Short mmCIF file of C-alpha atoms in Angstrom, two decimals:
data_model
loop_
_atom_site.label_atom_id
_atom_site.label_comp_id
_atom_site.label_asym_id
_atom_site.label_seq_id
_atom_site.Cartn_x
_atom_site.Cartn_y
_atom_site.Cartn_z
CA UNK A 1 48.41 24.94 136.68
CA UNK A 2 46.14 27.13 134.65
CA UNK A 3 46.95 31.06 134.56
CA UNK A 4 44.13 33.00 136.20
CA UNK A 5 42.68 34.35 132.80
CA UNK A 6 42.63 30.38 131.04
CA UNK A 7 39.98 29.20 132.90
CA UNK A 8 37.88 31.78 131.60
CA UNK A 9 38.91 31.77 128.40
CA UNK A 10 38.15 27.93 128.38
CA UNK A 11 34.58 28.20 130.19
CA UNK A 12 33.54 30.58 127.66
CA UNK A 13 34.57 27.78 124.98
CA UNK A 14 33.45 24.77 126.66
CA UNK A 15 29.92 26.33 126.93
CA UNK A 16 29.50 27.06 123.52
CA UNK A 17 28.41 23.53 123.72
CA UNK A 18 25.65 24.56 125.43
CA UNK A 19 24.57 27.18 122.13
CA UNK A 20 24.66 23.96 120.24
CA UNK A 21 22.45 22.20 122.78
CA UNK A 22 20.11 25.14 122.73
CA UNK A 23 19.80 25.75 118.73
CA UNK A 24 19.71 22.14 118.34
CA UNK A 25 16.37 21.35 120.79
CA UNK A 26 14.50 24.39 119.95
CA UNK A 27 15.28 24.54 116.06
CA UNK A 28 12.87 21.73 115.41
CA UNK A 29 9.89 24.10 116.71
CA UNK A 30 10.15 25.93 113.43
CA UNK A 31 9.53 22.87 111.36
CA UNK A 32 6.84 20.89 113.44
CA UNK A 33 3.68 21.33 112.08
CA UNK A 34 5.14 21.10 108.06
CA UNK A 35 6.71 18.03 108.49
CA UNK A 36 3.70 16.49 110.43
CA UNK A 37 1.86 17.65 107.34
CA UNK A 38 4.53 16.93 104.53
CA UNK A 39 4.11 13.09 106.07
CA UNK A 40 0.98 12.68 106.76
CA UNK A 41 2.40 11.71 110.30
CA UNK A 42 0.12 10.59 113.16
CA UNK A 43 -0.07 12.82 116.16
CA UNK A 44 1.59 9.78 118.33
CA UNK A 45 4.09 9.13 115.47
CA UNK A 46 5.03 12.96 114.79
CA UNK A 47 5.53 13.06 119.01
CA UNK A 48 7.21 10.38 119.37
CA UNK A 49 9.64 9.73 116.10
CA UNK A 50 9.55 12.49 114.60
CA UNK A 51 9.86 15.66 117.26
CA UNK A 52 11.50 13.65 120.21
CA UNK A 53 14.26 11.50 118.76
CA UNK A 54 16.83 13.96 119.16
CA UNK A 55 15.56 13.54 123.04
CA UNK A 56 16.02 9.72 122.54
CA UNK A 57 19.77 10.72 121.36
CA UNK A 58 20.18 12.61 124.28
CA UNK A 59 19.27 9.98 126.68
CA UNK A 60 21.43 7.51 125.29
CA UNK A 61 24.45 10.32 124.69
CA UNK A 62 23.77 11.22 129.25
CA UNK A 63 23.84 7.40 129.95
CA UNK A 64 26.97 6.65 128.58
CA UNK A 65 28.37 10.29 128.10
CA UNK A 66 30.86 9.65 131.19
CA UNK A 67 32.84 6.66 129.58
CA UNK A 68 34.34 8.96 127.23
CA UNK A 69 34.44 12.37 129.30
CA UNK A 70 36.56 9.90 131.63
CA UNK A 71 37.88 7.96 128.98
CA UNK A 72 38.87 10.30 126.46
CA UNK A 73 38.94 13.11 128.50
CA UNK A 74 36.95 16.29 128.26
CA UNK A 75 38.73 17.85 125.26
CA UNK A 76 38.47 15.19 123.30
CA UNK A 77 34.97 14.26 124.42
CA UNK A 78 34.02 17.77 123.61
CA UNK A 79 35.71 17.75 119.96
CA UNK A 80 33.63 14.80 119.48
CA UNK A 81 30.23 16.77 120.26
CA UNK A 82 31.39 19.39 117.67
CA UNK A 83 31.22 16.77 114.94
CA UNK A 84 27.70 15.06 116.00
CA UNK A 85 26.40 18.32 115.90
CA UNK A 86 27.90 18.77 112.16
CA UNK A 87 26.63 15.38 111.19
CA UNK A 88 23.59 15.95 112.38
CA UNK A 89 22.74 19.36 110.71
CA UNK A 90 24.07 17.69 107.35
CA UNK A 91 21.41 14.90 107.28
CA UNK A 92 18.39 16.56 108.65
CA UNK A 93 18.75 19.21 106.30
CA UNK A 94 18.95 16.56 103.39
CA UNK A 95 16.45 13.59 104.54
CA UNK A 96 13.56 13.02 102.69
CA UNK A 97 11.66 10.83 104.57
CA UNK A 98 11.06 10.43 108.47
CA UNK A 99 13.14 7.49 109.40
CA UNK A 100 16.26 9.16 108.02
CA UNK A 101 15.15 12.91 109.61
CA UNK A 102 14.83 11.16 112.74
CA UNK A 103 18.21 9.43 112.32
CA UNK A 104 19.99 12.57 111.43
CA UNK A 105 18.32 14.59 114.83
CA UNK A 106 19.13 11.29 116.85
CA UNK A 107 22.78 11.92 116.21
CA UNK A 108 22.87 15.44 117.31
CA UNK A 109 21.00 14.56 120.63
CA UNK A 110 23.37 11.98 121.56
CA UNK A 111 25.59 15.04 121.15
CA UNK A 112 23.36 16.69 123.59
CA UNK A 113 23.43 14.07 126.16
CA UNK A 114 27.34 13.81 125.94
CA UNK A 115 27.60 17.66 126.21
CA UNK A 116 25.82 17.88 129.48
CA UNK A 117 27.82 15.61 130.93
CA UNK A 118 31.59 16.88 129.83
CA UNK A 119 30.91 20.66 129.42
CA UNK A 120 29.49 21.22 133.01
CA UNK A 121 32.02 18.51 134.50
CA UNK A 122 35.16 20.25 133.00
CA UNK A 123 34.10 24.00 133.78
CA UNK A 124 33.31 22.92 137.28
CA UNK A 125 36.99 21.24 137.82
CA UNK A 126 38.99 24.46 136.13
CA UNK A 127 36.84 27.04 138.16
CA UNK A 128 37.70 29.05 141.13
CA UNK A 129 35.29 28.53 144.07
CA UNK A 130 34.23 31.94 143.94
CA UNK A 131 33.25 32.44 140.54
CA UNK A 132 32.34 28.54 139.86
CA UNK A 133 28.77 29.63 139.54
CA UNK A 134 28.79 31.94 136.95
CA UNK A 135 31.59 30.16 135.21
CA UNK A 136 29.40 26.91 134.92
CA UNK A 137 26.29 28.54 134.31
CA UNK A 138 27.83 29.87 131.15
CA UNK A 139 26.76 26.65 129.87
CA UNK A 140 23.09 27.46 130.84
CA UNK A 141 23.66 30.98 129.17
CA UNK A 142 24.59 29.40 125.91
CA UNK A 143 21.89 27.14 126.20
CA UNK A 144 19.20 29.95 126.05
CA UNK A 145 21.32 32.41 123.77
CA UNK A 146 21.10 29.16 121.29
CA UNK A 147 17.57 29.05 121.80
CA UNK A 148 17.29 32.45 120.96
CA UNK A 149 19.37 32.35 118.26
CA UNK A 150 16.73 29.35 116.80
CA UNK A 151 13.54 31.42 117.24
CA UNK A 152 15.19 34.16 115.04
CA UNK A 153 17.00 31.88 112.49
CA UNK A 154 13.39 29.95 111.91
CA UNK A 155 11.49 32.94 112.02
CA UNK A 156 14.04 34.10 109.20
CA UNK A 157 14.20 31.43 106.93
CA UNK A 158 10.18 30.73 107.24
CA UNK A 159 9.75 32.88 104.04
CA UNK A 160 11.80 30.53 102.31
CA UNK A 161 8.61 28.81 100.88
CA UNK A 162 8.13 24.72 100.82
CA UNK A 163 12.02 23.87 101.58
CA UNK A 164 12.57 26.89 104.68
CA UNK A 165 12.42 23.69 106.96
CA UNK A 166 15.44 22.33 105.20
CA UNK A 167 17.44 25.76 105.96
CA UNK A 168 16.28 25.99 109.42
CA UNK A 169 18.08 22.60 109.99
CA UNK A 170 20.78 22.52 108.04
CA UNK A 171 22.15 26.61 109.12
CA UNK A 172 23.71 24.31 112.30
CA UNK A 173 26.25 23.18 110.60
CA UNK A 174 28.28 26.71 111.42
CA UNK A 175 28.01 27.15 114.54
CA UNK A 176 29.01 23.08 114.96
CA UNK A 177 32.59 23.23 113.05
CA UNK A 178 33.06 27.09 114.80
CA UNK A 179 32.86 24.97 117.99
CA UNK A 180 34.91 22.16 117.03
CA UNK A 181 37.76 24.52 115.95
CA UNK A 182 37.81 26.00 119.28
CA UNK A 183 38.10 22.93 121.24
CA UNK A 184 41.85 23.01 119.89
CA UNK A 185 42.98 25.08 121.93
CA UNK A 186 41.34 23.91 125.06
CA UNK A 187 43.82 22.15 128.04
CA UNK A 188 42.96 18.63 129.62
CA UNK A 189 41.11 19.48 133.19
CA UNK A 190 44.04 18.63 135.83
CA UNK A 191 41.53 16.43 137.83
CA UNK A 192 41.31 14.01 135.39
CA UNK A 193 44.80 12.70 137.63
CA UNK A 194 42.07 11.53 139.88
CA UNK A 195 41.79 8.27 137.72
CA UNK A 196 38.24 7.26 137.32
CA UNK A 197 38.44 4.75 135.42
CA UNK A 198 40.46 2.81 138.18
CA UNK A 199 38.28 3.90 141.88
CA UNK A 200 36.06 0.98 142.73
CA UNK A 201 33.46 3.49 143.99
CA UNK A 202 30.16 4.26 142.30
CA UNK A 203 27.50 6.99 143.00
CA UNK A 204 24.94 4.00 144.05
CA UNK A 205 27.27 3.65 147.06
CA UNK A 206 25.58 4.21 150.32
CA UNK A 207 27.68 7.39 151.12
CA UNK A 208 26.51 8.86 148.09
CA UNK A 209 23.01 8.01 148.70
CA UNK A 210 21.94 11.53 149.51
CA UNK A 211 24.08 13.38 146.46
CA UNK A 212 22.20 10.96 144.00
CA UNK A 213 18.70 11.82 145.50
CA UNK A 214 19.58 15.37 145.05
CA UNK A 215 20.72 14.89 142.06
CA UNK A 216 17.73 13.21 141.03
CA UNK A 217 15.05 15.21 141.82
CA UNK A 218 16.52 18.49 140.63
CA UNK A 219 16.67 17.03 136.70
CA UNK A 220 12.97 15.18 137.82
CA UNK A 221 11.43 18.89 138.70
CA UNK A 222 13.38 20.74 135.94
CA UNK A 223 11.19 18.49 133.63
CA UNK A 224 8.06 18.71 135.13
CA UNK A 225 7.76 22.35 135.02
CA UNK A 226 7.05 21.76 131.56
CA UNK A 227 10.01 23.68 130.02
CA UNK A 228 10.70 21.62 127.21
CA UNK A 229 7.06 21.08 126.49
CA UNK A 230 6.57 24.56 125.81
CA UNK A 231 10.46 25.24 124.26
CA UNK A 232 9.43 22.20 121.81
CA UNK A 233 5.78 23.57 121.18
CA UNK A 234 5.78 27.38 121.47
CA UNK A 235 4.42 28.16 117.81
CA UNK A 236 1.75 25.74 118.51
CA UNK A 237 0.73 26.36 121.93
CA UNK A 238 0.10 30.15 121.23
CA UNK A 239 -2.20 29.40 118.08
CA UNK A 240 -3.89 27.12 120.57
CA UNK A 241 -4.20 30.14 122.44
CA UNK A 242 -5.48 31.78 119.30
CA UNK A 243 -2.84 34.09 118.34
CA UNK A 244 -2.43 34.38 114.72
CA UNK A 245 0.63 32.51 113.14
CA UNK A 246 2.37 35.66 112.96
CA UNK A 247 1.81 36.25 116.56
CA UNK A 248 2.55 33.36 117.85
CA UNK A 249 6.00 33.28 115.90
CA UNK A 250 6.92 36.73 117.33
CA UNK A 251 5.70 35.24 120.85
CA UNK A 252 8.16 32.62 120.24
CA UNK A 253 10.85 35.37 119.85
CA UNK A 254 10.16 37.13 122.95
CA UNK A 255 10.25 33.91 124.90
CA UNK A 256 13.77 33.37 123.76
CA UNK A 257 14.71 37.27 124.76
CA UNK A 258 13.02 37.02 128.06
CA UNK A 259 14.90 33.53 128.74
CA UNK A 260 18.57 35.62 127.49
CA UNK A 261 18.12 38.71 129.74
CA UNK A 262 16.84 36.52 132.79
CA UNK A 263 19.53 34.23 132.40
CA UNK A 264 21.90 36.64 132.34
CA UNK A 265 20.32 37.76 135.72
CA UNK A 266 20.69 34.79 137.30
CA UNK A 267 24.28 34.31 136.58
CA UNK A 268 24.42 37.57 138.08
CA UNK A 269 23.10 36.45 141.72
CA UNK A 270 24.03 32.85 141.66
CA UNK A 271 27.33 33.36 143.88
CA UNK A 272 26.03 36.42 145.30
CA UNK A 273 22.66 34.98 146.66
CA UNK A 274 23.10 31.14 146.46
CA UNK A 275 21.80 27.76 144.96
CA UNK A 276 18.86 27.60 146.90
CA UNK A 277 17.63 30.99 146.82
CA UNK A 278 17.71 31.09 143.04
CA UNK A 279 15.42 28.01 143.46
CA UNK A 280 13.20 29.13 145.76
CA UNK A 281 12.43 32.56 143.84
CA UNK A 282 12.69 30.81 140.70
CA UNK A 283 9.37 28.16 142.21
CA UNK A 284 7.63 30.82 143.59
CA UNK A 285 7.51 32.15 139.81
CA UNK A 286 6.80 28.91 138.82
CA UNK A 287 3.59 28.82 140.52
CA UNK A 288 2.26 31.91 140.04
CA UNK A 289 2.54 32.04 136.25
CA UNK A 290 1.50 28.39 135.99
CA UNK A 291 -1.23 29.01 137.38
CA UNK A 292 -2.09 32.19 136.14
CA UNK A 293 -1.71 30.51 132.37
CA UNK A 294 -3.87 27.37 133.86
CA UNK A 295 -6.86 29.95 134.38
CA UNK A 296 -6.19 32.00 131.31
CA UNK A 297 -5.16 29.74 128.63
CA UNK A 298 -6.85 32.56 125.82
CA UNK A 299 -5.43 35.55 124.07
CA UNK A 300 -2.18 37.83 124.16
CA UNK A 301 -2.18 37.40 127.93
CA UNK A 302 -1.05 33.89 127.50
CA UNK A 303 2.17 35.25 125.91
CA UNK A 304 2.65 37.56 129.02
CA UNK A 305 2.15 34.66 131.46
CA UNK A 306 4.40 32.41 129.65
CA UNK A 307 7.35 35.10 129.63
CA UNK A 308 6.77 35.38 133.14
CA UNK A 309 7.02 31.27 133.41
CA UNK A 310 10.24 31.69 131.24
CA UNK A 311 11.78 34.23 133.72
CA UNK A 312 11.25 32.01 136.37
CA UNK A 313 12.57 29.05 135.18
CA UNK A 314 15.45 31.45 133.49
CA UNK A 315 16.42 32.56 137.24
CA UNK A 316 15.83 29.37 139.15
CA UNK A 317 16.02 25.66 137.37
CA UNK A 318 17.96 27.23 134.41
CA UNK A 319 20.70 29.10 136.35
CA UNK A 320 21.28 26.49 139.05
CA UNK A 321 20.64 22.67 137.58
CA UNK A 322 23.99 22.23 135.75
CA UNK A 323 25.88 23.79 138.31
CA UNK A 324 24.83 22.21 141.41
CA UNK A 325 25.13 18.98 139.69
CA UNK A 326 28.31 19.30 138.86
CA UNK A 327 29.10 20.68 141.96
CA UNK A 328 27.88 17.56 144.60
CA UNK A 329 30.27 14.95 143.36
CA UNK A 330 34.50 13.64 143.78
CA UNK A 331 36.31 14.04 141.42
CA UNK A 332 36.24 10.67 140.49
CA UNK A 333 32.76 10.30 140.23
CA UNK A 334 31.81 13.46 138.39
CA UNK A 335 31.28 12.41 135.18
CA UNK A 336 29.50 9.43 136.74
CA UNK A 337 27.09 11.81 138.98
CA UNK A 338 26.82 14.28 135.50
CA UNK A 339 25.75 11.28 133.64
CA UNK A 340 23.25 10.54 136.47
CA UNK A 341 21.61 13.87 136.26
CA UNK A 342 21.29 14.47 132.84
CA UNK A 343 19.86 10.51 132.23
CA UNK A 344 17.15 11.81 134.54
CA UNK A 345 16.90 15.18 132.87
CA UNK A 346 16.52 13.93 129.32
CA UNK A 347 14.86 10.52 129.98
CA UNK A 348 11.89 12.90 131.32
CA UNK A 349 12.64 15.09 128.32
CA UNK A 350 11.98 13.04 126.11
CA UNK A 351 8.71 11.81 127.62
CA UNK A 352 6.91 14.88 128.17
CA UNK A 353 7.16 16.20 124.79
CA UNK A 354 6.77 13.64 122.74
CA UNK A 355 2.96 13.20 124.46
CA UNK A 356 2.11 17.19 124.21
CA UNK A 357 0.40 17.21 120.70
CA UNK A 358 -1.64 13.96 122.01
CA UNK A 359 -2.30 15.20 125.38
CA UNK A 360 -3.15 18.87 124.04
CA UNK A 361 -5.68 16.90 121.79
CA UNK A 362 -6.98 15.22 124.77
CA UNK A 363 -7.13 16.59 127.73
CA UNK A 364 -6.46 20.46 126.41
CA UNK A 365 -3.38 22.81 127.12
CA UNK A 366 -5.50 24.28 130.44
CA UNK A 367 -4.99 20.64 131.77
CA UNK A 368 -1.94 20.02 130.90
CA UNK A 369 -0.62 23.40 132.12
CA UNK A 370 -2.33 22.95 135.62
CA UNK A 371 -0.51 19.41 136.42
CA UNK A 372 2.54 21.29 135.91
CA UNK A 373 1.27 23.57 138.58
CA UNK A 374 0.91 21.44 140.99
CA UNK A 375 4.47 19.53 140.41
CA UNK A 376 6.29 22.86 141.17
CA UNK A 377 4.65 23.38 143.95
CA UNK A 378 5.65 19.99 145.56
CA UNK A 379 8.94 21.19 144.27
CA UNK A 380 8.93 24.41 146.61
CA UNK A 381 8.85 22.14 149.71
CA UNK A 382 10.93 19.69 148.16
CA UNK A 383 13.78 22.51 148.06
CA UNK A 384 12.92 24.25 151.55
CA UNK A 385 14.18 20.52 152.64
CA UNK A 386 16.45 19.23 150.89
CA UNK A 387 18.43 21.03 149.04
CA UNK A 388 21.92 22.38 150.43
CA UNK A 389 23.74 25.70 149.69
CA UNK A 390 26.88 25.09 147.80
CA UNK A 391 27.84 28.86 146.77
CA UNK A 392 31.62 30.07 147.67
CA UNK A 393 32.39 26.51 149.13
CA UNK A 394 35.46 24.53 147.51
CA UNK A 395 35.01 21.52 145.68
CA UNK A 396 36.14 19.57 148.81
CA UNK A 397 34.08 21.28 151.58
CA UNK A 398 31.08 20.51 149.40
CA UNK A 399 31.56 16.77 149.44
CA UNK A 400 32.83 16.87 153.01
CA UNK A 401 29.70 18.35 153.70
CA UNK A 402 27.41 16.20 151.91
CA UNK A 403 29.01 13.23 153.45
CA UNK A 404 28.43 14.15 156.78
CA UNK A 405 24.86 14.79 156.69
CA UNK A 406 24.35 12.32 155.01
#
């Protein structure tokens, strides 16, 4: 049994995964439109190879991320990530063409996928009831401070002329072996006595039928807000707005301090206030700057309605996806039900980005902006619904719960 300071200790480690999930998908922003032009890449080919592979590597890394969290176990599994990440920072940084950049940024999404499956899953099973939410939603925090952390490090090493790409890329390579050296001194989750691998159950089971619709459509409306359209395409999307490149880079910046500070707010009142009302207040802001951006898509007001789109994903979706994911599933199963929800999360992820530079072409950013509109607010009844409050409940009462309604 873990003393009661371990599991924090271990949390805050085990989340640092999330910083490398964070650098790792934003990072790329900084690079975007010189590598479309240093290959004389297509729109369709720049979306689809070269900006969303990573997003391919994390689909594949969330399908089969739970045969080694189970298999392996969640140190190990976690150790692992550390050195994808590494590998991955190595050969983007050094490719010269864009089969082997897209290689390189493949690897570190399948260390992505893998993380959101392990990281959430193992801070979920050494967590106290009460403090479960924050605890998990460390992960979350790490995401955004790693996004953060990417705005300033490309804004940074854009003045180093033709090669600042190269530096933007390859800088991950510290933060990857700083989190592979503190995975040593993590401690195997206790749960993982629950034997997995051996339980004949699955998540398709008809018990579990409502757990994996939740599940589903809380990674399905996480993506269709558009988050990782805009996280992949800031830079661009504000100098479509026709801010000057300048602008748009410091934009960029504020988006990742607006995402910090309201993350750090929702971690605040997610076992105060609850799942669902984080959700709830986190749609309503959905909608409103949405739809204020829809109407408005011109000028330095764009940037305000976007940080007010950030805040509101930063409170709602952000805070409370991992968590309640990791929260609706047996033991046995939880790396399973992880897997389940990040597949959906990143399948979707990977979609809606790689179409943005062809659909902004198209269609325009207005357009674009106002279908996402109109997903969140199906998503506001979806939650009034369906969803169910998980906050200060054990592990057990949750699926006892769940089961019964079900």
């Amino acid at each position: 049994m873990m003393n009661s300071r371990k599991p924090i200790l271990f949390a805050v480690i085990a989340a640092f995964s999330g910083f490398l999930f964070g650098f790792d998908m934003v990072v790329i922003s900084g690079a975007d439109q010189t590598l479309q032009s240093l290959w004389h890449s297509s729109d369709l080919f720049h979306g689809w190879v070269v900006m969303s592979m990573a997003l391919w590597g994390t689909v594949i890394g969330s399908i089969f991320g739970h045969i080694p969290t189970d298999l392996l176990g969640r140190k190990k599994t976690l150790l692992g990530i550390g050195v994808l990440f590494a590998f991955s920072a190595l050969g983007s940084a050094f490719a010269n063409d864009p089969y082997t950049f897209a290689f390189a940024r493949f690897l570190g999404g399948i260390g992505i996928g893998i993380s959101t499956v392990a990281a959430p899953a193992y801070i979920a099973e050494i967590s106290p009831a009460d403090q479960r939410g924050r605890l998990v939603g460390l992960y979350q925090f790490n995401i955004v401070f790693g996004i953060l952390t990417a705005y300033l490090s490309n804004f940074y090493f854009s003045k180093f002329g033709t090669d600042a790409w190269r530096w933007m890329l390859g800088i991950q390579i510290v933060p990857a072996l700083l989190f592979s050296l503190l995975t040593l001194r993590l401690e195997e989750s206790t749960r993982m006595s629950a034997d997995p691998l051996t339980s004949t159950e699955q998540i398709y089971d008809p018990k579990y039928r409502r757990i994996l619709w939740l599940t589903f459509f809380i990674a399905f409306f996480n993506q269709f807000s558009g988050i990782n359209a805009f996280l992949y395409y800031a830079p661009r999307i504000f100098e479509l707005a026709q801010l000057s490149e300048d602008a748009a880079a410091l934009s960029s910046i504020g988006v990742g301090l607006v995402n910090l500070v309201f993350t750090m707010l929702g971690l605040l009142m997610i076992d105060r206030f609850g799942r669902k009302t984080l959700l709830t207040i986190g749609g309503i802001g959905y909608v409103i700057s949405l739809g204020l951006i829809t109407f408005y898509f011109s000028g330095i007001w764009v940037s305000m309605f976007f940080f007010l789109f950030i805040a509101a994903h930063a409170v709602g979706q952000g805070a409370v996806i991992w968590v309640l994911i990791s929260e609706l599933y047996p033991d046995h199963l939880r790396a399973k039900g992880q897997a389940f929800g990040s597949t959906t999360h990143w399948i979707l992820a990977a979609i809606i980005p790689a179409l943005m530079p062809y659909l902004f072409e198209k269609i325009g950013a207005a357009a674009v902006f106002g279908f996402f509109t109109f997903m969140m607010v199906i998503q506001l009844f979806w939650i009034r619904i369906n969803v169910t409050e998980t906050k200060g409940k054990t592990l057990h009462q949750i699926h006892e719960e769940l089961q019964h309604h079900a």
